[in-house]
Every structure is written in C-alpha cells, then in structure tokens.
Amino acid sequence: MSSPDSLPDVAAHHEPSWRAGLKDGTPTLFGIAAWGLVVGVAMVKSGLTVAQALGMTLLVFAGSAQLASLPLIAAAAPIWVIFLTAVVVNLRFVIFAALLAPHFAKLPLWRRFLLGYGAGDMTTAMFLQRYPTEKPAEGKVSYLRGLLYPNFLAWQSGSIAGILLGSAVPAEWGLGFAGTLAIVCITVPMVASRPALCGALVAGVTAVLAHSFPYKLGLLAAVLVGMVTAMVVEGIIERRKAANV
C-alpha cells in the first residue's frame, strides 16, 4: 500500500505536462481572442468608459457575465441586481469547481483560488479529458497552467483591443449590437438537446412577457425560469428512460 509521501506531487512543475497544455490549448486561442474582441467592443458601445471597461475585463474575466450585466448597468439597475444576474449566468462555474476541486484539494487555498479564477469552459473540458480521474498524477497543475495562461492572455489581448477599437469607432457605425450578436452566436449551438431547447423557448417567452419589469429584472426572471424548465424537462426525460429499461 502506497504511503502519502510516495504519491506524485501534482503541484510540482513538470515540463512535459506544461508543454502539452500549451499545445492542446493553442487551437482555441484565436476563438478566445475573437470572443474577447466582441465583448470589448460591446462594453464600450454600451456606455462604459475605457477605464471602466478595462477594469471590468481585467477583474471579472467572464464574457457571458459581462455581456449580461451591460444592459443592467446602462439602465442604472441596483448593484445587487447586476451582481445576482452575473452569478446566475455563471452558475456553470460552480459545476466546474466541483469537478476540479478533488484534483487539487491538497493545494493551499490561494493556489486553488488562482487556478479557479483562470479556469473556463474550454480549459476545464480539456483538463478533465486528459485527467478523468481524481488520482494524483505528476504534472496536473503544470498542464492546467499550460492551458490557463495563454487562454487568459488571449482573452485580455482581444478584449483590450476591442475596448480601444470600440472607443475609436464612431457611434454611427452601430456596433452597439455586438454584445447581443455574440450572445446569440454562443447560445444557438447550446440548444441542441430537448431540455435546453425547452428552457430557451420558455426563457424567451418569459423575457417578452416580463419586458416591462423595472431594472431589466425581466431578463433575470427569464434566466431563472428557463433554467428551472430545462431541469424539469431533463428530469422527466430521465425518469421515462429509467421506466423503459
């Protein structure tokens, strides 16, 4: 039986794993930078100053939450509404954290915080594909860092370029729709399953019916109702499958 001291040190730098992370993550960087560019333009065209947009992209580092909060900021919604909307939109990161946590449970809190802050959809998926089990393995942290660092730099480079571009482009060019267009582009591929489609349809209807709610609360209501609908439909489908086995 192995002693704890004989287990691989997941936190020690491992050059082959670091290089593997860089290699695996490189094909996604152009898309990440392009996404950041669109969000950067959308922030400035929604009324944020260059300084505010730069602060948001450097601190928040979450495109979907940034886009969702922009119409609320423009409408001068209360800070708790903006914060709650961002939390709801990014609830998937709770799942990501639950999946990654067992791999790094023995690391200091500050290191887990930094790794979690940098982790995103693609980086989490690629890490779990390479390390599907929680078993300690040499180079886990090095591989994840190889994914995270270029991802962060690509996002910030694209976003900052979008902020500077957006501040230079005349308002009459009509780039204010960029954020909405970006949301549509990332949402459509996600509604392939029946629960997701039902959730999207119900959320759309709710958003229209709740359009008159103050502080854009109709958007928040649409997100919550859509999520609940998708969960209920998925539960019904799973129960039917279990009953037919």
PDB file of C-alpha atoms in Angstrom:
ATOM      1  CA  MET A   1       0.000   0.000   0.000  1.00  0.00           C
ATOM      2  CA  SER A   2       1.486   3.381  -1.009  1.00  0.00           C
ATOM      3  CA  SER A   3       2.267   5.943   1.663  1.00  0.00           C
ATOM      4  CA  PRO A   4       1.117   9.557   1.190  1.00  0.00           C
ATOM      5  CA  ASP A   5       4.748  10.610   0.690  1.00  0.00           C
ATOM      6  CA  SER A   6       5.124   8.270  -2.271  1.00  0.00           C
ATOM      7  CA  LEU A   7       2.195   9.783  -4.201  1.00  0.00           C
ATOM      8  CA  PRO A   8       3.028  12.024  -7.176  1.00  0.00           C
ATOM      9  CA  ASP A   9       3.290  15.734  -6.414  1.00  0.00           C
ATOM     10  CA  VAL A  10       0.576  17.255  -8.603  1.00  0.00           C
ATOM     11  CA  ALA A  11       1.824  20.792  -7.883  1.00  0.00           C
ATOM     12  CA  ALA A  12       5.481  20.301  -8.850  1.00  0.00           C
ATOM     13  CA  HIS A  13       6.466  21.830 -12.169  1.00  0.00           C
ATOM     14  CA  HIS A  14       6.531  19.193 -14.902  1.00  0.00           C
ATOM     15  CA  GLU A  15       7.889  20.487 -18.195  1.00  0.00           C
ATOM     16  CA  PRO A  16       6.324  17.826 -20.486  1.00  0.00           C
ATOM     17  CA  SER A  17       2.868  18.455 -18.989  1.00  0.00           C
ATOM     18  CA  TRP A  18       3.331  22.218 -19.269  1.00  0.00           C
ATOM     19  CA  ARG A  19       4.223  21.892 -22.945  1.00  0.00           C
ATOM     20  CA  ALA A  20       1.304  19.516 -23.506  1.00  0.00           C
ATOM     21  CA  GLY A  21      -1.082  22.078 -22.025  1.00  0.00           C
ATOM     22  CA  LEU A  22       0.312  24.776 -24.288  1.00  0.00           C
ATOM     23  CA  LYS A  23      -0.017  22.519 -27.324  1.00  0.00           C
ATOM     24  CA  ASP A  24      -3.570  21.378 -26.547  1.00  0.00           C
ATOM     25  CA  GLY A  25      -4.823  24.872 -25.794  1.00  0.00           C
ATOM     26  CA  THR A  26      -3.266  26.684 -28.744  1.00  0.00           C
ATOM     27  CA  PRO A  27      -6.021  25.851 -31.296  1.00  0.00           C
ATOM     28  CA  THR A  28      -8.619  27.580 -29.102  1.00  0.00           C
ATOM     29  CA  LEU A  29      -6.741  30.855 -28.658  1.00  0.00           C
ATOM     30  CA  PHE A  30      -7.916  32.558 -31.841  1.00  0.00           C
ATOM     31  CA  GLY A  31     -11.565  31.953 -30.931  1.00  0.00           C
ATOM     32  CA  ILE A  32     -10.969  33.172 -27.371  1.00  0.00           C
ATOM     33  CA  ALA A  33      -9.316  36.361 -28.645  1.00  0.00           C
ATOM     34  CA  ALA A  34     -12.141  36.947 -31.139  1.00  0.00           C
ATOM     35  CA  TRP A  35     -14.739  36.474 -28.400  1.00  0.00           C
ATOM     36  CA  GLY A  36     -12.826  38.919 -26.192  1.00  0.00           C
ATOM     37  CA  LEU A  37     -12.725  41.429 -29.052  1.00  0.00           C
ATOM     38  CA  VAL A  38     -16.507  41.339 -29.425  1.00  0.00           C
ATOM     39  CA  VAL A  39     -17.051  41.721 -25.673  1.00  0.00           C
ATOM     40  CA  GLY A  40     -14.568  44.588 -25.529  1.00  0.00           C
ATOM     41  CA  VAL A  41     -16.394  46.491 -28.286  1.00  0.00           C
ATOM     42  CA  ALA A  42     -19.754  45.758 -26.638  1.00  0.00           C
ATOM     43  CA  MET A  43     -18.626  47.148 -23.278  1.00  0.00           C
ATOM     44  CA  VAL A  44     -17.555  50.498 -24.706  1.00  0.00           C
ATOM     45  CA  LYS A  45     -20.570  50.769 -27.011  1.00  0.00           C
ATOM     46  CA  SER A  46     -22.872  50.088 -24.054  1.00  0.00           C
ATOM     47  CA  GLY A  47     -21.712  53.254 -22.334  1.00  0.00           C
ATOM     48  CA  LEU A  48     -18.727  52.227 -20.208  1.00  0.00           C
ATOM     49  CA  THR A  49     -15.680  54.429 -20.291  1.00  0.00           C
ATOM     50  CA  VAL A  50     -12.391  52.947 -21.463  1.00  0.00           C
ATOM     51  CA  ALA A  51     -11.131  52.827 -17.848  1.00  0.00           C
ATOM     52  CA  GLN A  52     -14.314  51.124 -16.636  1.00  0.00           C
ATOM     53  CA  ALA A  53     -14.226  48.584 -19.467  1.00  0.00           C
ATOM     54  CA  LEU A  54     -10.557  47.803 -18.824  1.00  0.00           C
ATOM     55  CA  GLY A  55     -11.238  47.330 -15.124  1.00  0.00           C
ATOM     56  CA  MET A  56     -14.182  45.045 -15.867  1.00  0.00           C
ATOM     57  CA  THR A  57     -12.326  42.790 -18.285  1.00  0.00           C
ATOM     58  CA  LEU A  58      -9.253  42.506 -16.036  1.00  0.00           C
ATOM     59  CA  LEU A  59     -11.219  41.767 -12.865  1.00  0.00           C
ATOM     60  CA  VAL A  60     -14.346  39.915 -13.973  1.00  0.00           C
ATOM     61  CA  PHE A  61     -12.828  37.756 -16.752  1.00  0.00           C
ATOM     62  CA  ALA A  62     -16.180  36.214 -17.706  1.00  0.00           C
ATOM     63  CA  GLY A  63     -17.590  37.190 -21.087  1.00  0.00           C
ATOM     64  CA  SER A  64     -21.137  35.919 -20.570  1.00  0.00           C
ATOM     65  CA  ALA A  65     -21.486  37.684 -17.214  1.00  0.00           C
ATOM     66  CA  GLN A  66     -20.014  40.865 -18.638  1.00  0.00           C
ATOM     67  CA  LEU A  67     -22.454  40.909 -21.542  1.00  0.00           C
ATOM     68  CA  ALA A  68     -25.431  40.069 -19.343  1.00  0.00           C
ATOM     69  CA  SER A  69     -24.615  42.904 -16.957  1.00  0.00           C
ATOM     70  CA  LEU A  70     -24.199  45.595 -19.626  1.00  0.00           C
ATOM     71  CA  PRO A  71     -27.904  46.352 -20.236  1.00  0.00           C
ATOM     72  CA  LEU A  72     -28.457  46.456 -16.470  1.00  0.00           C
ATOM     73  CA  ILE A  73     -25.577  48.886 -15.992  1.00  0.00           C
ATOM     74  CA  ALA A  74     -26.925  51.032 -18.820  1.00  0.00           C
ATOM     75  CA  ALA A  75     -30.355  51.024 -17.143  1.00  0.00           C
ATOM     76  CA  ALA A  76     -28.799  52.083 -13.805  1.00  0.00           C
ATOM     77  CA  ALA A  77     -30.090  48.918 -12.125  1.00  0.00           C
ATOM     78  CA  PRO A  78     -29.259  48.357  -8.441  1.00  0.00           C
ATOM     79  CA  ILE A  79     -25.887  46.749  -7.830  1.00  0.00           C
ATOM     80  CA  TRP A  80     -27.494  43.671  -6.273  1.00  0.00           C
ATOM     81  CA  VAL A  81     -29.490  43.043  -9.466  1.00  0.00           C
ATOM     82  CA  ILE A  82     -26.345  43.289 -11.593  1.00  0.00           C
ATOM     83  CA  PHE A  83     -24.418  41.047  -9.227  1.00  0.00           C
ATOM     84  CA  LEU A  84     -27.180  38.451  -8.983  1.00  0.00           C
ATOM     85  CA  THR A  85     -27.565  38.352 -12.761  1.00  0.00           C
ATOM     86  CA  ALA A  86     -23.843  37.741 -13.209  1.00  0.00           C
ATOM     87  CA  VAL A  87     -23.952  34.968 -10.604  1.00  0.00           C
ATOM     88  CA  VAL A  88     -26.905  33.232 -12.261  1.00  0.00           C
ATOM     89  CA  VAL A  89     -25.340  33.463 -15.725  1.00  0.00           C
ATOM     90  CA  ASN A  90     -22.116  31.939 -14.405  1.00  0.00           C
ATOM     91  CA  LEU A  91     -23.616  29.184 -12.265  1.00  0.00           C
ATOM     92  CA  ARG A  92     -21.911  26.647 -14.544  1.00  0.00           C
ATOM     93  CA  PHE A  93     -18.636  27.576 -12.869  1.00  0.00           C
ATOM     94  CA  VAL A  94     -19.930  26.001  -9.683  1.00  0.00           C
ATOM     95  CA  ILE A  95     -20.056  22.726 -11.607  1.00  0.00           C
ATOM     96  CA  PHE A  96     -16.570  23.332 -12.988  1.00  0.00           C
ATOM     97  CA  ALA A  97     -15.289  23.973  -9.468  1.00  0.00           C
ATOM     98  CA  ALA A  98     -16.895  20.781  -8.168  1.00  0.00           C
ATOM     99  CA  LEU A  99     -15.222  18.794 -10.963  1.00  0.00           C
ATOM    100  CA  LEU A 100     -11.786  20.346 -10.496  1.00  0.00           C
ATOM    101  CA  ALA A 101     -11.710  20.566  -6.702  1.00  0.00           C
ATOM    102  CA  PRO A 102     -10.875  16.879  -5.985  1.00  0.00           C
ATOM    103  CA  HIS A 103      -7.816  17.114  -8.246  1.00  0.00           C
ATOM    104  CA  PHE A 104      -6.312  19.965  -6.237  1.00  0.00           C
ATOM    105  CA  ALA A 105      -7.807  19.518  -2.770  1.00  0.00           C
ATOM    106  CA  LYS A 106      -4.384  19.424  -1.074  1.00  0.00           C
ATOM    107  CA  LEU A 107      -3.146  22.682  -2.578  1.00  0.00           C
ATOM    108  CA  PRO A 108      -3.142  25.872  -0.485  1.00  0.00           C
ATOM    109  CA  LEU A 109      -6.309  27.927  -0.707  1.00  0.00           C
ATOM    110  CA  TRP A 110      -4.646  30.797  -2.549  1.00  0.00           C
ATOM    111  CA  ARG A 111      -3.385  28.459  -5.292  1.00  0.00           C
ATOM    112  CA  ARG A 112      -6.803  26.867  -5.692  1.00  0.00           C
ATOM    113  CA  PHE A 113      -8.339  30.334  -5.891  1.00  0.00           C
ATOM    114  CA  LEU A 114      -5.984  31.415  -8.688  1.00  0.00           C
ATOM    115  CA  LEU A 115      -6.490  28.213 -10.671  1.00  0.00           C
ATOM    116  CA  GLY A 116     -10.256  28.506 -10.275  1.00  0.00           C
ATOM    117  CA  TYR A 117     -10.235  32.167 -11.294  1.00  0.00           C
ATOM    118  CA  GLY A 118      -8.455  31.356 -14.545  1.00  0.00           C
ATOM    119  CA  ALA A 119     -10.412  28.216 -15.419  1.00  0.00           C
ATOM    120  CA  GLY A 120     -13.048  28.472 -18.141  1.00  0.00           C
ATOM    121  CA  ASP A 121     -15.280  26.264 -20.250  1.00  0.00           C
ATOM    122  CA  MET A 122     -12.668  25.018 -22.722  1.00  0.00           C
ATOM    123  CA  THR A 123      -9.783  24.749 -20.283  1.00  0.00           C
ATOM    124  CA  THR A 124     -11.848  22.749 -17.790  1.00  0.00           C
ATOM    125  CA  ALA A 125     -13.092  20.402 -20.509  1.00  0.00           C
ATOM    126  CA  MET A 126      -9.591  19.788 -21.872  1.00  0.00           C
ATOM    127  CA  PHE A 127      -8.144  19.204 -18.411  1.00  0.00           C
ATOM    128  CA  LEU A 128     -10.830  16.673 -17.490  1.00  0.00           C
ATOM    129  CA  GLN A 129     -10.354  14.924 -20.809  1.00  0.00           C
ATOM    130  CA  ARG A 130      -6.675  14.397 -20.028  1.00  0.00           C
ATOM    131  CA  TYR A 131      -7.224  13.630 -16.318  1.00  0.00           C
ATOM    132  CA  PRO A 132     -10.657  11.987 -15.998  1.00  0.00           C
ATOM    133  CA  THR A 133      -9.982  10.585 -12.506  1.00  0.00           C
ATOM    134  CA  GLU A 134      -9.043  12.244  -9.238  1.00  0.00           C
ATOM    135  CA  LYS A 135      -5.996  10.018  -8.828  1.00  0.00           C
ATOM    136  CA  PRO A 136      -2.851  12.106  -8.140  1.00  0.00           C
ATOM    137  CA  ALA A 137      -0.708  12.382 -11.265  1.00  0.00           C
ATOM    138  CA  GLU A 138       2.530  14.159 -11.940  1.00  0.00           C
ATOM    139  CA  GLY A 139       2.103  17.403 -13.826  1.00  0.00           C
ATOM    140  CA  LYS A 140      -1.582  18.105 -13.197  1.00  0.00           C
ATOM    141  CA  VAL A 141      -1.009  21.704 -12.162  1.00  0.00           C
ATOM    142  CA  SER A 142       1.572  22.240 -14.911  1.00  0.00           C
ATOM    143  CA  TYR A 143      -0.845  21.012 -17.563  1.00  0.00           C
ATOM    144  CA  LEU A 144      -3.669  23.203 -16.276  1.00  0.00           C
ATOM    145  CA  ARG A 145      -1.369  26.230 -16.152  1.00  0.00           C
ATOM    146  CA  GLY A 146      -0.316  25.500 -19.713  1.00  0.00           C
ATOM    147  CA  LEU A 147      -3.979  25.810 -20.649  1.00  0.00           C
ATOM    148  CA  LEU A 148      -4.852  28.785 -18.444  1.00  0.00           C
ATOM    149  CA  TYR A 149      -2.034  31.266 -19.028  1.00  0.00           C
ATOM    150  CA  PRO A 150      -2.324  31.522 -22.839  1.00  0.00           C
ATOM    151  CA  ASN A 151      -6.125  31.479 -22.529  1.00  0.00           C
ATOM    152  CA  PHE A 152      -6.048  34.441 -20.137  1.00  0.00           C
ATOM    153  CA  LEU A 153      -3.598  36.370 -22.314  1.00  0.00           C
ATOM    154  CA  ALA A 154      -5.604  35.693 -25.485  1.00  0.00           C
ATOM    155  CA  TRP A 155      -8.824  36.850 -23.839  1.00  0.00           C
ATOM    156  CA  GLN A 156      -7.304  40.007 -22.385  1.00  0.00           C
ATOM    157  CA  SER A 157      -5.486  40.874 -25.617  1.00  0.00           C
ATOM    158  CA  GLY A 158      -8.685  40.525 -27.649  1.00  0.00           C
ATOM    159  CA  SER A 159     -10.810  42.325 -25.074  1.00  0.00           C
ATOM    160  CA  ILE A 160      -8.412  45.249 -24.667  1.00  0.00           C
ATOM    161  CA  ALA A 161      -8.139  45.546 -28.449  1.00  0.00           C
ATOM    162  CA  GLY A 162     -11.954  45.596 -28.626  1.00  0.00           C
ATOM    163  CA  ILE A 163     -12.159  48.278 -25.952  1.00  0.00           C
ATOM    164  CA  LEU A 164      -9.671  50.502 -27.756  1.00  0.00           C
ATOM    165  CA  LEU A 165     -11.295  49.797 -31.115  1.00  0.00           C
ATOM    166  CA  GLY A 166     -14.764  50.448 -29.735  1.00  0.00           C
ATOM    167  CA  SER A 167     -13.699  53.768 -28.280  1.00  0.00           C
ATOM    168  CA  ALA A 168     -12.268  54.833 -31.660  1.00  0.00           C
ATOM    169  CA  VAL A 169     -15.161  53.684 -33.852  1.00  0.00           C
ATOM    170  CA  PRO A 170     -17.840  56.355 -34.408  1.00  0.00           C
ATOM    171  CA  ALA A 171     -21.212  55.700 -32.765  1.00  0.00           C
ATOM    172  CA  GLU A 172     -22.967  55.934 -36.130  1.00  0.00           C
ATOM    173  CA  TRP A 173     -21.322  52.670 -37.167  1.00  0.00           C
ATOM    174  CA  GLY A 174     -23.894  50.993 -34.954  1.00  0.00           C
ATOM    175  CA  LEU A 175     -21.667  48.456 -33.186  1.00  0.00           C
ATOM    176  CA  GLY A 176     -23.847  48.503 -30.081  1.00  0.00           C
ATOM    177  CA  PHE A 177     -25.463  45.261 -31.257  1.00  0.00           C
ATOM    178  CA  ALA A 178     -22.139  43.380 -30.938  1.00  0.00           C
ATOM    179  CA  GLY A 179     -22.897  42.051 -27.469  1.00  0.00           C
ATOM    180  CA  THR A 180     -26.327  40.761 -28.467  1.00  0.00           C
ATOM    181  CA  LEU A 181     -24.904  39.144 -31.584  1.00  0.00           C
ATOM    182  CA  ALA A 182     -22.204  37.436 -29.535  1.00  0.00           C
ATOM    183  CA  ILE A 183     -24.738  36.039 -27.078  1.00  0.00           C
ATOM    184  CA  VAL A 184     -26.813  34.649 -29.964  1.00  0.00           C
ATOM    185  CA  CYS A 185     -23.735  33.012 -31.503  1.00  0.00           C
ATOM    186  CA  ILE A 186     -22.818  31.150 -28.329  1.00  0.00           C
ATOM    187  CA  THR A 187     -26.394  30.293 -27.358  1.00  0.00           C
ATOM    188  CA  VAL A 188     -27.613  28.670 -30.589  1.00  0.00           C
ATOM    189  CA  PRO A 189     -25.164  25.701 -30.504  1.00  0.00           C
ATOM    190  CA  MET A 190     -26.134  25.042 -26.876  1.00  0.00           C
ATOM    191  CA  VAL A 191     -29.837  24.362 -27.556  1.00  0.00           C
ATOM    192  CA  ALA A 192     -29.332  21.089 -29.411  1.00  0.00           C
ATOM    193  CA  SER A 193     -30.878  18.955 -26.649  1.00  0.00           C
ATOM    194  CA  ARG A 194     -34.588  18.880 -25.835  1.00  0.00           C
ATOM    195  CA  PRO A 195     -34.217  20.250 -22.263  1.00  0.00           C
ATOM    196  CA  ALA A 196     -32.033  23.115 -23.479  1.00  0.00           C
ATOM    197  CA  LEU A 197     -34.455  23.936 -26.286  1.00  0.00           C
ATOM    198  CA  CYS A 198     -37.434  23.950 -23.923  1.00  0.00           C
ATOM    199  CA  GLY A 199     -35.538  26.120 -21.464  1.00  0.00           C
ATOM    200  CA  ALA A 200     -34.559  28.585 -24.194  1.00  0.00           C
ATOM    201  CA  LEU A 201     -38.112  28.833 -25.531  1.00  0.00           C
ATOM    202  CA  VAL A 202     -39.641  29.373 -22.093  1.00  0.00           C
ATOM    203  CA  ALA A 203     -36.926  31.901 -21.232  1.00  0.00           C
ATOM    204  CA  GLY A 204     -37.675  33.793 -24.449  1.00  0.00           C
ATOM    205  CA  VAL A 205     -41.394  33.926 -23.752  1.00  0.00           C
ATOM    206  CA  THR A 206     -40.741  34.997 -20.155  1.00  0.00           C
ATOM    207  CA  ALA A 207     -38.399  37.769 -21.292  1.00  0.00           C
ATOM    208  CA  VAL A 208     -41.076  39.145 -23.631  1.00  0.00           C
ATOM    209  CA  LEU A 209     -43.853  38.939 -21.027  1.00  0.00           C
ATOM    210  CA  ALA A 210     -41.639  40.495 -18.332  1.00  0.00           C
ATOM    211  CA  HIS A 211     -40.254  43.211 -20.600  1.00  0.00           C
ATOM    212  CA  SER A 212     -41.869  45.966 -18.548  1.00  0.00           C
ATOM    213  CA  PHE A 213     -40.254  44.890 -15.262  1.00  0.00           C
ATOM    214  CA  PRO A 214     -38.094  47.662 -13.751  1.00  0.00           C
ATOM    215  CA  TYR A 215     -34.274  47.479 -13.808  1.00  0.00           C
ATOM    216  CA  LYS A 216     -34.347  44.826 -16.541  1.00  0.00           C
ATOM    217  CA  LEU A 217     -35.485  42.267 -13.948  1.00  0.00           C
ATOM    218  CA  GLY A 218     -37.367  40.516 -16.725  1.00  0.00           C
ATOM    219  CA  LEU A 219     -34.031  39.233 -18.042  1.00  0.00           C
ATOM    220  CA  LEU A 220     -33.150  37.769 -14.661  1.00  0.00           C
ATOM    221  CA  ALA A 221     -36.609  36.189 -14.380  1.00  0.00           C
ATOM    222  CA  ALA A 222     -36.217  34.707 -17.865  1.00  0.00           C
ATOM    223  CA  VAL A 223     -32.862  33.134 -16.956  1.00  0.00           C
ATOM    224  CA  LEU A 224     -34.236  31.600 -13.745  1.00  0.00           C
ATOM    225  CA  VAL A 225     -37.450  30.301 -15.333  1.00  0.00           C
ATOM    226  CA  GLY A 226     -35.521  28.909 -18.313  1.00  0.00           C
ATOM    227  CA  MET A 227     -33.064  27.078 -16.050  1.00  0.00           C
ATOM    228  CA  VAL A 228     -35.843  25.556 -13.958  1.00  0.00           C
ATOM    229  CA  THR A 229     -37.719  24.485 -17.105  1.00  0.00           C
ATOM    230  CA  ALA A 230     -34.652  22.792 -18.566  1.00  0.00           C
ATOM    231  CA  MET A 231     -34.022  20.950 -15.286  1.00  0.00           C
ATOM    232  CA  VAL A 232     -37.643  19.777 -15.040  1.00  0.00           C
ATOM    233  CA  VAL A 233     -37.698  18.564 -18.661  1.00  0.00           C
ATOM    234  CA  GLU A 234     -34.403  16.758 -18.206  1.00  0.00           C
ATOM    235  CA  GLY A 235     -35.753  15.081 -15.062  1.00  0.00           C
ATOM    236  CA  ILE A 236     -38.885  13.937 -16.896  1.00  0.00           C
ATOM    237  CA  ILE A 237     -36.806  12.506 -19.751  1.00  0.00           C
ATOM    238  CA  GLU A 238     -34.511  10.661 -17.338  1.00  0.00           C
ATOM    239  CA  ARG A 239     -37.484   9.163 -15.450  1.00  0.00           C
ATOM    240  CA  ARG A 240     -39.027   7.960 -18.714  1.00  0.00           C
ATOM    241  CA  LYS A 241     -35.753   6.370 -19.744  1.00  0.00           C
ATOM    242  CA  ALA A 242     -35.470   4.631 -16.374  1.00  0.00           C
ATOM    243  CA  ALA A 243     -39.060   3.388 -16.612  1.00  0.00           C
ATOM    244  CA  ASN A 244     -38.423   1.897 -20.061  1.00  0.00           C
ATOM    245  CA  VAL A 245     -35.318  -0.022 -19.013  1.00  0.00           C
TER     246      VAL A 245
END
